[in-house]
N, CA and C of each residue as an Amber inpcrd file, in Angstrom:
protein
   204
 -53.6190000   0.6510000  19.9320000 -52.3710000   0.9990000  20.5970000
 -51.4950000  -0.2470000  20.7230000 -50.2270000  -0.0490000  20.5060000
 -49.3050000  -1.1690000  20.6240000 -48.9230000  -1.3690000  22.0910000
 -48.5190000  -2.5700000  22.4410000 -48.1150000  -2.8170000  23.8330000
 -46.9540000  -1.9270000  24.2830000 -46.0850000  -1.5220000  23.3500000
 -44.9510000  -0.6660000  23.7150000 -45.4150000   0.7080000  24.1730000
 -46.5330000   1.1630000  23.6540000 -47.0780000   2.4550000  24.0600000
 -47.9960000   2.2880000  25.2610000 -48.7320000   1.2010000  25.2800000
 -49.7350000   0.9750000  26.3180000 -49.1100000   0.6970000  27.6840000
 -48.0030000  -0.0260000  27.7320000 -47.3830000  -0.3880000  29.0140000
 -46.9480000   0.8400000  29.8220000 -46.1900000   1.7820000  29.2450000
 -45.8190000   2.9650000  30.0350000 -47.0260000   3.8180000  30.4220000
 -48.0150000   3.8700000  29.5470000 -49.2170000   4.6380000  29.8470000
 -49.9560000   4.0480000  31.0500000 -50.1050000   2.7400000  31.0600000
 -50.7670000   2.0900000  32.1920000 -49.9460000   2.2100000  33.4720000
 -48.6260000   2.1090000  33.3550000 -47.7690000   2.2570000  34.5300000
 -47.8770000   3.6640000  35.1000000 -47.9440000   4.6570000  34.2310000
 -48.0700000   6.0380000  34.6770000 -49.4120000   6.2780000  35.3540000
 -50.4770000   5.7700000  34.7710000 -51.8050000   5.9320000  35.3730000
 -51.8940000   5.2270000  36.7210000 -51.3100000   4.0480000  36.8130000
 -51.3150000   3.3220000  38.0780000 -50.5080000   4.0700000  39.1360000
 -49.3630000   4.6010000  38.7470000 -48.5460000   5.3690000  39.6900000
 -49.2930000   6.6030000  40.1680000 -49.9570000   7.2800000  39.2480000
 -50.7210000   8.4640000  39.6080000 -51.8200000   8.1110000  40.6130000
 -52.5340000   7.0240000  40.3680000 -53.6100000   6.6170000  41.2700000
 -53.0740000   6.2540000  42.6570000 -51.9660000   5.5270000  42.7000000
 -51.3890000   5.1270000  43.9840000 -50.9230000   6.3380000  44.7820000
 -50.2290000   7.2470000  44.1090000 -49.7340000   8.4450000  44.7950000
 -50.8920000   9.3110000  45.2650000 -51.8860000   9.4780000  44.4170000
 -53.0250000  10.3340000  44.7830000 -53.7670000   9.7610000  45.9840000
 -54.0080000   8.4580000  45.9950000 -54.7110000   7.8430000  47.1230000
 -53.8710000   7.8910000  48.3990000 -52.5680000   7.7000000  48.2680000
 -51.6900000   7.7820000  49.4320000 -51.7050000   9.1850000  50.0150000
 -51.5930000  10.1700000  49.1570000 -51.5850000  11.5520000  49.6350000
 -52.9490000  11.9730000  50.1800000 -54.0100000  11.3770000  49.6670000
 -55.3370000  11.6800000  50.2060000 -55.4380000  11.2210000  51.6570000
 -54.7250000  10.1550000  51.9920000 -54.7330000   9.6770000  53.3750000
 -53.7820000  10.4700000  54.2620000 -52.7250000  11.0220000  53.6790000
 -51.7350000  11.7770000  54.4410000 -52.1430000  13.2450000  54.5900000
 -52.9600000  13.7410000  53.6530000 -53.3380000  15.1560000  53.6490000
 -53.9680000  15.6310000  54.9540000 -54.8730000  14.8730000  55.5830000
 -55.4280000  15.3470000  56.8530000 -54.3640000  15.5360000  57.9380000
 -53.3320000  14.7040000  57.9150000 -52.2530000  14.8480000  58.8970000
 -51.4680000  16.1320000  58.6410000 -51.2720000  16.4500000  57.3480000
 -50.5810000  17.6820000  57.0030000 -51.4210000  18.8770000  57.4400000
 -52.7350000  18.7890000  57.2190000 -53.6240000  19.8840000  57.6030000
 -53.6350000  20.0700000  59.1200000 -53.5730000  18.9890000  59.8700000
 -53.5350000  19.0830000  61.3320000 -52.2550000  19.7550000  61.8070000
 -51.2080000  19.6190000  61.0180000 -49.9370000  20.2340000  61.3830000
 -49.9280000  21.7270000  61.0800000 -51.0010000  22.2350000  60.4670000
 -51.0930000  23.6650000  60.1820000 -50.4750000  24.0770000  58.8710000
 -50.3600000  23.1530000  57.9420000 -49.7550000  23.4640000  56.6550000
 -50.8010000  23.2930000  55.5530000 -52.0130000  23.6970000  55.8230000
 -53.1040000  23.5110000  54.8750000 -52.8770000  24.1650000  53.5310000
 -52.1950000  25.3110000  53.5210000 -51.9440000  26.0220000  52.2660000
 -51.0210000  25.2280000  51.3470000 -50.1030000  24.5050000  51.9260000
 -49.1260000  23.7800000  51.1250000 -49.5840000  22.3840000  50.7390000
 -50.7460000  21.9940000  51.2190000 -51.2280000  20.6380000  50.9750000
 -51.3490000  20.3370000  49.4900000 -52.0450000  21.1740000  48.7710000
 -52.2470000  20.9230000  47.3450000 -50.9340000  20.9970000  46.5870000
 -50.0990000  21.9590000  46.9150000 -48.8040000  22.0950000  46.2480000
 -47.9360000  20.8630000  46.4910000 -47.9120000  20.3970000  47.7200000
 -47.1450000  19.1940000  48.0450000 -47.6820000  17.9910000  47.2860000
 -48.9790000  17.8670000  47.2350000 -49.5970000  16.7380000  46.5440000
 -49.2300000  16.7500000  45.0580000 -49.3320000  17.8970000  44.4340000
 -49.0280000  18.0000000  43.0040000 -47.5520000  17.7160000  42.7380000
 -46.6700000  18.2630000  43.5620000 -45.2290000  18.0360000  43.3780000
 -44.8730000  16.5630000  43.5280000 -45.4070000  15.9210000  44.5400000
 -45.1060000  14.5080000  44.7460000 -45.6540000  13.6390000  43.6220000
 -46.8130000  13.9870000  43.1180000 -47.3730000  13.2280000  41.9980000
 -46.4510000  13.3220000  40.7920000 -45.9630000  14.5210000  40.4920000
 -45.0790000  14.6720000  39.3390000 -43.7480000  13.9590000  39.5480000
 -43.2270000  13.9720000  40.7490000 -41.9670000  13.2720000  41.0260000
 -42.1370000  11.7680000  40.8330000 -43.1890000  11.2250000  41.4020000
 -43.4030000   9.7800000  41.2820000 -43.7200000   9.3920000  39.8400000
 -44.4900000  10.2100000  39.1440000 -44.7640000   9.9120000  37.7360000
 -43.4770000   9.9130000  36.9170000 -42.5850000  10.8370000  37.2000000
 -41.3040000  10.8620000  36.5030000 -40.4850000   9.6110000  36.7630000
 -40.4950000   9.1490000  38.0080000 -39.7610000   7.9270000  38.3430000
 -40.3490000   6.7100000  37.6490000 -41.6700000   6.6220000  37.6180000
 -42.2990000   5.4910000  36.9480000 -42.0860000   5.5510000  35.4430000
 -42.0330000   6.7400000  34.8760000 -41.7730000   6.8610000  33.4440000
 -40.3760000   6.3660000  33.1180000 -39.4090000   6.7380000  33.9450000
 -38.0380000   6.2480000  33.7330000 -37.9700000   4.7330000  33.8470000
 -38.6590000   4.1860000  34.8510000 -38.6690000   2.7400000  35.0400000
 -39.2870000   2.0450000  33.8270000 -40.3870000   2.5750000  33.3400000
 -41.0410000   1.9820000  32.1750000 -40.1280000   2.0460000  30.9580000
 -39.4210000   3.1520000  30.7720000 -38.5060000   3.2660000  29.6310000
 -37.3590000   2.2780000  29.7490000 -36.8330000   2.1090000  30.9500000
 -35.7400000   1.1480000  31.1380000 -36.2100000  -0.2730000  30.8590000
 -37.4210000  -0.5930000  31.3240000 -37.9430000  -1.9340000  31.0790000
 -38.1490000  -2.1760000  29.5870000 -38.6350000  -1.1760000  28.8790000
 -38.8430000  -1.3290000  27.4370000 -37.5170000  -1.4610000  26.7010000
 -36.5140000  -0.6810000  27.0840000 -35.2010000  -0.7720000  26.4470000
 -34.5840000  -2.1320000  26.7410000 -34.7110000  -2.5970000  27.9690000
 -34.1590000  -3.8980000  28.3420000 -34.8560000  -5.0140000  27.5620000
 -36.1570000  -4.8860000  27.3940000 -36.9130000  -5.9270000  26.6950000
 -36.5370000  -5.9670000  25.2180000 -36.2450000  -4.8200000  24.6220000
 -35.9100000  -4.7780000  23.2020000 -34.4580000  -5.1590000  22.9360000
 -33.5970000  -5.0910000  23.9430000 -32.1860000  -5.4150000  23.7270000
 -31.8780000  -6.8730000  24.0450000 -32.8010000  -7.5740000  24.6850000
 -32.5190000  -8.9850000  25.0210000 -33.1460000  -9.9100000  24.0200000
């Protein structure tokens, strides 16, 4: 794998791990609030949102690196 492909992949995996661990710590608080049904849905939605943001960031960094 080339570094151009590997960098966004690693950034995405790292973002996924950070979001998942953060939500694992927040999930009990959500469950205590009585929203247990929405816990998994919220977790999945937030993971996809953060992954999308990190993907955009990785693409911008790669474009910036290739244009300078």
